Amino acid sequence: MKATLDRYFHISERGSSIGTELRAGTVSFFAMAYIILLNPLILGTTEDAEGYALGVPQVAAATALVAGVMSILFGAIAKYPFAMAAGLGMNTFVGVSMVATSGLTWQESMGLVVIEGIIIVLLAISGFRTAVFDAIPQSMKAAMGVGIGMFIAMIGLVDGGFVTRVPDAAHTTVPVGLGINGSISTWPALVFVIGLIICSFMVIRNVPGGLFIAIVLTTIIAFIVQAFTGSEDWGMAAPVKPEALGGIPDLSIVGDVNLVGAFTKIGVVSTVLLIFTLLLTNFFDAMGTMTGLGKQGKLVDADGNLPDMKKALVVEGFGAVAGGLGSASSNTVFADSSAGIADGARTGLANLMTGVLFLAAMFLTPLYEIVPIEAASPVLVIVGVMMAAQLTEIRWTKMEIAIPAFLTIVTMPFTYSIANGIGVGFISFALMSTFAGKAKDVHWIMWLLAGLFVIFFGMDPISNAIG
């Protein structure tokens, strides 16, 4: 059995072991588990035009189901440790732009997600998605990796309470601040800092499984602090009672989609624009994330491309189809699975472990809430440090390279969007190359993508003009 797993997943070939993969897959799950709590808050509570809401328990169950199935499939077929779950930017777009603004029902909105997923799959099968990867210059691939690292680190800092948003009512020019009023004044934030120190120690000392150990230790510290202080301001539930563990998940929303309703309700043009926005976001979120994760795990070739990329992109495309059919929104490669890669994951076997834990979470609610976000988020900061190493691959003395690379890197964390960073980077790369007299050296696909992103960023005025 061990020999079969080793051959199939290339475990030894990639310098890993079965134990390392299983442990790192567990780390990925705990770094991603918050999506089971957050996705229902985004999708489950909003009523559509007919007064129907998907429901928090139903979305939670569907989120765990689709994430589990797609993570397992991606691991088994693509054989990379890139776990999948509902994409945060895309679920917000579905809930706000499609349901709340455009007046679509949840069934009609999820039907468009399915259609967008089918298009993504066809583009992957045709080889176009692979061609896009090949057309991106090495400097931009490095910038995408660093930008994703900064984005992941920002998520960790915010989730841990170390960085907080300054309310508009404060009338200050500072959009974010340190803790609360410049002070790490909450117990959860203090636990985050302790966790970050533990994580730093583990990676500096090269402790095997160090990040997993750090999550466990920080979780224990969080429970101790919570018990002694009585603080309830945590990213976790109250202590889990044995009788709360278990129960049959409510999967009633799975398969409840309408593929054609949007076309008749808001018209073909408006529907196509919604699909285009979903398509572009999904396409480049996945592309950027896989590039960054591949470089982090040293799984890419000399040109920064993943071997068997086409297979990985086809499977990832089915995540959108599955997410729509499950009413959990489009599923994509999740940047937070970088935590598992940082802990040693190098093969799809880690994904199988992550997927199994997602499936178990459907039945063991709220067991997955035991680990507070303050215990998992320090790992994300360390991941950001690791991915920043790609900065050395960018020629900062060449301004036509440095400017688009820099804009890519800073836009991702500042706008909380991987796709936004890639779009700004592609447009500026085409412009800067032209200014440098190198327009002919830019691949035609890069010009095409820059043009598409101009349309993407101008979607609101275009929609308003069309009416």
PDB file of C-alpha atoms in Angstrom, residues 3-179:
ATOM      1  CA  ALA A   3       4.671   1.626  -2.225  1.00  0.00           C
ATOM      2  CA  THR A   4       1.548   2.138  -4.345  1.00  0.00           C
ATOM      3  CA  LEU A   5       0.833   5.524  -2.771  1.00  0.00           C
ATOM      4  CA  ASP A   6       4.455   6.521  -3.191  1.00  0.00           C
ATOM      5  CA  ARG A   7       4.495   5.661  -6.889  1.00  0.00           C
ATOM      6  CA  TYR A   8       1.124   7.198  -7.682  1.00  0.00           C
ATOM      7  CA  PHE A   9       1.691  10.522  -5.932  1.00  0.00           C
ATOM      8  CA  HIS A  10       5.479  10.689  -6.553  1.00  0.00           C
ATOM      9  CA  ILE A  11       5.963  11.186  -2.811  1.00  0.00           C
ATOM     10  CA  SER A  12       9.617  10.146  -2.548  1.00  0.00           C
ATOM     11  CA  GLU A  13      10.393  11.785  -5.878  1.00  0.00           C
ATOM     12  CA  ARG A  14       9.252  15.120  -4.462  1.00  0.00           C
ATOM     13  CA  GLY A  15      11.200  14.634  -1.247  1.00  0.00           C
ATOM     14  CA  SER A  16       8.241  13.985   1.019  1.00  0.00           C
ATOM     15  CA  SER A  17       6.747  11.120   3.018  1.00  0.00           C
ATOM     16  CA  ILE A  18       3.265   9.758   3.669  1.00  0.00           C
ATOM     17  CA  GLY A  19       3.340  11.007   7.249  1.00  0.00           C
ATOM     18  CA  THR A  20       4.399  14.487   6.163  1.00  0.00           C
ATOM     19  CA  GLU A  21       1.640  14.656   3.536  1.00  0.00           C
ATOM     20  CA  LEU A  22      -1.088  13.593   5.961  1.00  0.00           C
ATOM     21  CA  ARG A  23       0.091  16.006   8.636  1.00  0.00           C
ATOM     22  CA  ALA A  24       0.451  18.901   6.188  1.00  0.00           C
ATOM     23  CA  GLY A  25      -2.989  18.155   4.731  1.00  0.00           C
ATOM     24  CA  THR A  26      -4.384  18.573   8.230  1.00  0.00           C
ATOM     25  CA  VAL A  27      -2.619  21.932   8.530  1.00  0.00           C
ATOM     26  CA  SER A  28      -4.221  23.049   5.260  1.00  0.00           C
ATOM     27  CA  PHE A  29      -7.658  22.087   6.564  1.00  0.00           C
ATOM     28  CA  PHE A  30      -7.329  24.093   9.756  1.00  0.00           C
ATOM     29  CA  ALA A  31      -6.012  27.076   7.794  1.00  0.00           C
ATOM     30  CA  MET A  32      -9.034  26.839   5.454  1.00  0.00           C
ATOM     31  CA  ALA A  33     -11.785  25.677   7.838  1.00  0.00           C
ATOM     32  CA  TYR A  34     -13.011  29.224   8.387  1.00  0.00           C
ATOM     33  CA  ILE A  35     -14.650  29.066   4.952  1.00  0.00           C
ATOM     34  CA  ILE A  36     -17.249  26.670   6.425  1.00  0.00           C
ATOM     35  CA  LEU A  37     -18.205  29.457   8.827  1.00  0.00           C
ATOM     36  CA  LEU A  38     -17.756  32.460   6.543  1.00  0.00           C
ATOM     37  CA  ASN A  39     -19.387  31.224   3.331  1.00  0.00           C
ATOM     38  CA  PRO A  40     -22.772  30.669   5.063  1.00  0.00           C
ATOM     39  CA  LEU A  41     -22.658  34.208   6.470  1.00  0.00           C
ATOM     40  CA  ILE A  42     -22.159  35.581   2.940  1.00  0.00           C
ATOM     41  CA  LEU A  43     -24.579  33.313   1.068  1.00  0.00           C
ATOM     42  CA  GLY A  44     -26.934  31.878   3.656  1.00  0.00           C
ATOM     43  CA  THR A  45     -28.607  34.931   5.179  1.00  0.00           C
ATOM     44  CA  THR A  46     -29.477  37.136   2.184  1.00  0.00           C
ATOM     45  CA  GLU A  47     -33.020  36.830   0.821  1.00  0.00           C
ATOM     46  CA  ASP A  48     -33.489  36.983  -2.943  1.00  0.00           C
ATOM     47  CA  ALA A  49     -36.254  38.828  -4.798  1.00  0.00           C
ATOM     48  CA  GLU A  50     -38.699  36.058  -3.920  1.00  0.00           C
ATOM     49  CA  GLY A  51     -37.861  36.190  -0.220  1.00  0.00           C
ATOM     50  CA  TYR A  52     -35.906  32.929  -0.273  1.00  0.00           C
ATOM     51  CA  ALA A  53     -32.657  32.465   1.653  1.00  0.00           C
ATOM     52  CA  LEU A  54     -30.360  29.467   1.266  1.00  0.00           C
ATOM     53  CA  GLY A  55     -29.927  29.116   5.045  1.00  0.00           C
ATOM     54  CA  VAL A  56     -26.768  29.035   7.153  1.00  0.00           C
ATOM     55  CA  PRO A  57     -26.795  25.306   8.083  1.00  0.00           C
ATOM     56  CA  GLN A  58     -27.517  24.340   4.488  1.00  0.00           C
ATOM     57  CA  VAL A  59     -24.724  26.485   3.037  1.00  0.00           C
ATOM     58  CA  ALA A  60     -22.296  25.260   5.705  1.00  0.00           C
ATOM     59  CA  ALA A  61     -23.012  21.637   4.805  1.00  0.00           C
ATOM     60  CA  ALA A  62     -22.804  22.302   1.061  1.00  0.00           C
ATOM     61  CA  THR A  63     -19.583  24.290   1.481  1.00  0.00           C
ATOM     62  CA  ALA A  64     -17.898  21.425   3.324  1.00  0.00           C
ATOM     63  CA  LEU A  65     -19.247  18.834   0.861  1.00  0.00           C
ATOM     64  CA  VAL A  66     -18.041  20.575  -2.317  1.00  0.00           C
ATOM     65  CA  ALA A  67     -14.696  21.568  -0.783  1.00  0.00           C
ATOM     66  CA  GLY A  68     -14.126  17.990   0.359  1.00  0.00           C
ATOM     67  CA  VAL A  69     -15.039  16.369  -2.945  1.00  0.00           C
ATOM     68  CA  MET A  70     -13.108  18.839  -5.095  1.00  0.00           C
ATOM     69  CA  SER A  71      -9.996  18.776  -2.876  1.00  0.00           C
ATOM     70  CA  ILE A  72      -9.933  14.981  -3.117  1.00  0.00           C
ATOM     71  CA  LEU A  73     -10.458  15.018  -6.892  1.00  0.00           C
ATOM     72  CA  PHE A  74      -7.779  17.641  -7.434  1.00  0.00           C
ATOM     73  CA  GLY A  75      -5.335  15.709  -5.285  1.00  0.00           C
ATOM     74  CA  ALA A  76      -6.103  12.364  -6.902  1.00  0.00           C
ATOM     75  CA  ILE A  77      -6.050  13.607 -10.516  1.00  0.00           C
ATOM     76  CA  ALA A  78      -3.761  16.652 -10.602  1.00  0.00           C
ATOM     77  CA  LYS A  79      -1.568  15.231  -7.769  1.00  0.00           C
ATOM     78  CA  TYR A  80      -0.720  18.657  -6.346  1.00  0.00           C
ATOM     79  CA  PRO A  81      -1.310  19.794  -2.726  1.00  0.00           C
ATOM     80  CA  PHE A  82      -3.621  22.645  -3.725  1.00  0.00           C
ATOM     81  CA  ALA A  83      -6.837  22.253  -1.758  1.00  0.00           C
ATOM     82  CA  MET A  84     -10.090  23.731  -3.082  1.00  0.00           C
ATOM     83  CA  ALA A  85     -12.974  25.620  -1.488  1.00  0.00           C
ATOM     84  CA  ALA A  86     -15.484  28.376  -2.222  1.00  0.00           C
ATOM     85  CA  GLY A  87     -13.688  31.458  -3.556  1.00  0.00           C
ATOM     86  CA  LEU A  88     -14.300  34.450  -1.309  1.00  0.00           C
ATOM     87  CA  GLY A  89     -14.350  37.115  -4.012  1.00  0.00           C
ATOM     88  CA  MET A  90     -16.687  35.093  -6.171  1.00  0.00           C
ATOM     89  CA  ASN A  91     -19.183  34.247  -3.425  1.00  0.00           C
ATOM     90  CA  THR A  92     -19.461  37.937  -2.535  1.00  0.00           C
ATOM     91  CA  PHE A  93     -20.071  38.775  -6.204  1.00  0.00           C
ATOM     92  CA  VAL A  94     -22.817  36.147  -6.376  1.00  0.00           C
ATOM     93  CA  GLY A  95     -24.495  37.362  -3.193  1.00  0.00           C
ATOM     94  CA  VAL A  96     -24.211  41.103  -3.820  1.00  0.00           C
ATOM     95  CA  SER A  97     -24.112  41.687  -7.588  1.00  0.00           C
ATOM     96  CA  MET A  98     -26.317  38.827  -8.741  1.00  0.00           C
ATOM     97  CA  VAL A  99     -28.873  38.376  -5.974  1.00  0.00           C
ATOM     98  CA  ALA A 100     -29.063  41.664  -4.071  1.00  0.00           C
ATOM     99  CA  THR A 101     -28.401  44.051  -7.000  1.00  0.00           C
ATOM    100  CA  SER A 102     -29.499  42.292 -10.198  1.00  0.00           C
ATOM    101  CA  GLY A 103     -32.569  40.734  -8.576  1.00  0.00           C
ATOM    102  CA  LEU A 104     -31.833  37.130  -9.539  1.00  0.00           C
ATOM    103  CA  THR A 105     -33.003  34.243  -7.406  1.00  0.00           C
ATOM    104  CA  TRP A 106     -30.409  32.035  -5.733  1.00  0.00           C
ATOM    105  CA  GLN A 107     -31.267  29.237  -8.161  1.00  0.00           C
ATOM    106  CA  GLU A 108     -30.728  31.513 -11.161  1.00  0.00           C
ATOM    107  CA  SER A 109     -27.467  32.884  -9.761  1.00  0.00           C
ATOM    108  CA  MET A 110     -26.036  29.448  -9.067  1.00  0.00           C
ATOM    109  CA  GLY A 111     -27.102  28.423 -12.566  1.00  0.00           C
ATOM    110  CA  LEU A 112     -24.832  31.141 -13.972  1.00  0.00           C
ATOM    111  CA  VAL A 113     -21.996  29.838 -11.799  1.00  0.00           C
ATOM    112  CA  VAL A 114     -22.487  26.405 -13.387  1.00  0.00           C
ATOM    113  CA  ILE A 115     -22.440  27.908 -16.899  1.00  0.00           C
ATOM    114  CA  GLU A 116     -19.286  29.884 -16.094  1.00  0.00           C
ATOM    115  CA  GLY A 117     -17.681  26.691 -14.796  1.00  0.00           C
ATOM    116  CA  ILE A 118     -18.496  24.817 -17.980  1.00  0.00           C
ATOM    117  CA  ILE A 119     -16.837  27.588 -20.021  1.00  0.00           C
ATOM    118  CA  ILE A 120     -13.759  27.430 -17.778  1.00  0.00           C
ATOM    119  CA  VAL A 121     -13.537  23.653 -18.305  1.00  0.00           C
ATOM    120  CA  LEU A 122     -13.834  24.020 -22.089  1.00  0.00           C
ATOM    121  CA  LEU A 123     -11.099  26.690 -22.115  1.00  0.00           C
ATOM    122  CA  ALA A 124      -8.870  24.344 -20.116  1.00  0.00           C
ATOM    123  CA  ILE A 125      -9.553  21.360 -22.384  1.00  0.00           C
ATOM    124  CA  SER A 126      -8.831  23.482 -25.465  1.00  0.00           C
ATOM    125  CA  GLY A 127      -5.414  24.364 -24.074  1.00  0.00           C
ATOM    126  CA  PHE A 128      -6.107  28.108 -23.945  1.00  0.00           C
ATOM    127  CA  ARG A 129      -5.613  28.353 -20.171  1.00  0.00           C
ATOM    128  CA  THR A 130      -2.248  26.613 -20.498  1.00  0.00           C
ATOM    129  CA  ALA A 131      -1.287  28.981 -23.325  1.00  0.00           C
ATOM    130  CA  VAL A 132      -2.051  31.912 -21.035  1.00  0.00           C
ATOM    131  CA  PHE A 133       0.293  30.528 -18.390  1.00  0.00           C
ATOM    132  CA  ASP A 134       3.047  30.124 -20.959  1.00  0.00           C
ATOM    133  CA  ALA A 135       2.607  33.671 -22.273  1.00  0.00           C
ATOM    134  CA  ILE A 136       3.127  35.378 -18.906  1.00  0.00           C
ATOM    135  CA  PRO A 137       6.707  36.668 -18.427  1.00  0.00           C
ATOM    136  CA  GLN A 138       8.744  35.165 -15.609  1.00  0.00           C
ATOM    137  CA  SER A 139       8.914  38.499 -13.778  1.00  0.00           C
ATOM    138  CA  MET A 140       5.130  38.715 -13.665  1.00  0.00           C
ATOM    139  CA  LYS A 141       4.839  35.138 -12.431  1.00  0.00           C
ATOM    140  CA  ALA A 142       7.222  35.995  -9.609  1.00  0.00           C
ATOM    141  CA  ALA A 143       5.252  39.153  -8.834  1.00  0.00           C
ATOM    142  CA  MET A 144       2.021  37.155  -8.722  1.00  0.00           C
ATOM    143  CA  GLY A 145       3.596  34.748  -6.250  1.00  0.00           C
ATOM    144  CA  VAL A 146       4.842  37.546  -4.004  1.00  0.00           C
ATOM    145  CA  GLY A 147       1.517  39.386  -4.247  1.00  0.00           C
ATOM    146  CA  ILE A 148      -0.374  36.275  -3.191  1.00  0.00           C
ATOM    147  CA  GLY A 149       2.056  35.890  -0.296  1.00  0.00           C
ATOM    148  CA  MET A 150       1.348  39.460   0.803  1.00  0.00           C
ATOM    149  CA  PHE A 151      -2.385  38.846   0.391  1.00  0.00           C
ATOM    150  CA  ILE A 152      -2.188  35.704   2.529  1.00  0.00           C
ATOM    151  CA  ALA A 153      -0.125  37.537   5.164  1.00  0.00           C
ATOM    152  CA  MET A 154      -2.663  40.372   5.236  1.00  0.00           C
ATOM    153  CA  ILE A 155      -5.462  37.869   5.798  1.00  0.00           C
ATOM    154  CA  GLY A 156      -3.503  36.388   8.687  1.00  0.00           C
ATOM    155  CA  LEU A 157      -2.793  39.786  10.247  1.00  0.00           C
ATOM    156  CA  VAL A 158      -6.426  40.868   9.983  1.00  0.00           C
ATOM    157  CA  ASP A 159      -7.893  37.558  11.160  1.00  0.00           C
ATOM    158  CA  GLY A 160      -5.528  37.588  14.117  1.00  0.00           C
ATOM    159  CA  GLY A 161      -6.629  41.070  15.146  1.00  0.00           C
ATOM    160  CA  PHE A 162      -3.108  42.446  14.698  1.00  0.00           C
ATOM    161  CA  VAL A 163      -4.275  44.762  11.903  1.00  0.00           C
ATOM    162  CA  THR A 164      -7.741  46.307  12.076  1.00  0.00           C
ATOM    163  CA  ARG A 165      -9.785  48.600   9.876  1.00  0.00           C
ATOM    164  CA  VAL A 166     -10.108  52.153  11.119  1.00  0.00           C
ATOM    165  CA  PRO A 167     -13.834  53.105  11.024  1.00  0.00           C
ATOM    166  CA  ASP A 168     -14.792  55.883   8.630  1.00  0.00           C
ATOM    167  CA  ALA A 169     -16.322  57.716  11.591  1.00  0.00           C
ATOM    168  CA  ALA A 170     -12.810  58.263  12.956  1.00  0.00           C
ATOM    169  CA  HIS A 171     -12.207  60.842  10.175  1.00  0.00           C
ATOM    170  CA  THR A 172      -8.604  59.774   9.749  1.00  0.00           C
ATOM    171  CA  THR A 173      -6.504  59.328   6.636  1.00  0.00           C
ATOM    172  CA  VAL A 174      -5.201  56.014   8.026  1.00  0.00           C
ATOM    173  CA  PRO A 175      -7.317  53.154   6.589  1.00  0.00           C
ATOM    174  CA  VAL A 176      -5.909  50.420   8.856  1.00  0.00           C
ATOM    175  CA  GLY A 177      -4.199  50.412  12.218  1.00  0.00           C
ATOM    176  CA  LEU A 178      -2.308  48.251  14.683  1.00  0.00           C
ATOM    177  CA  GLY A 179      -4.731  46.384  16.910  1.00  0.00           C
TER     178      GLY A 179
END
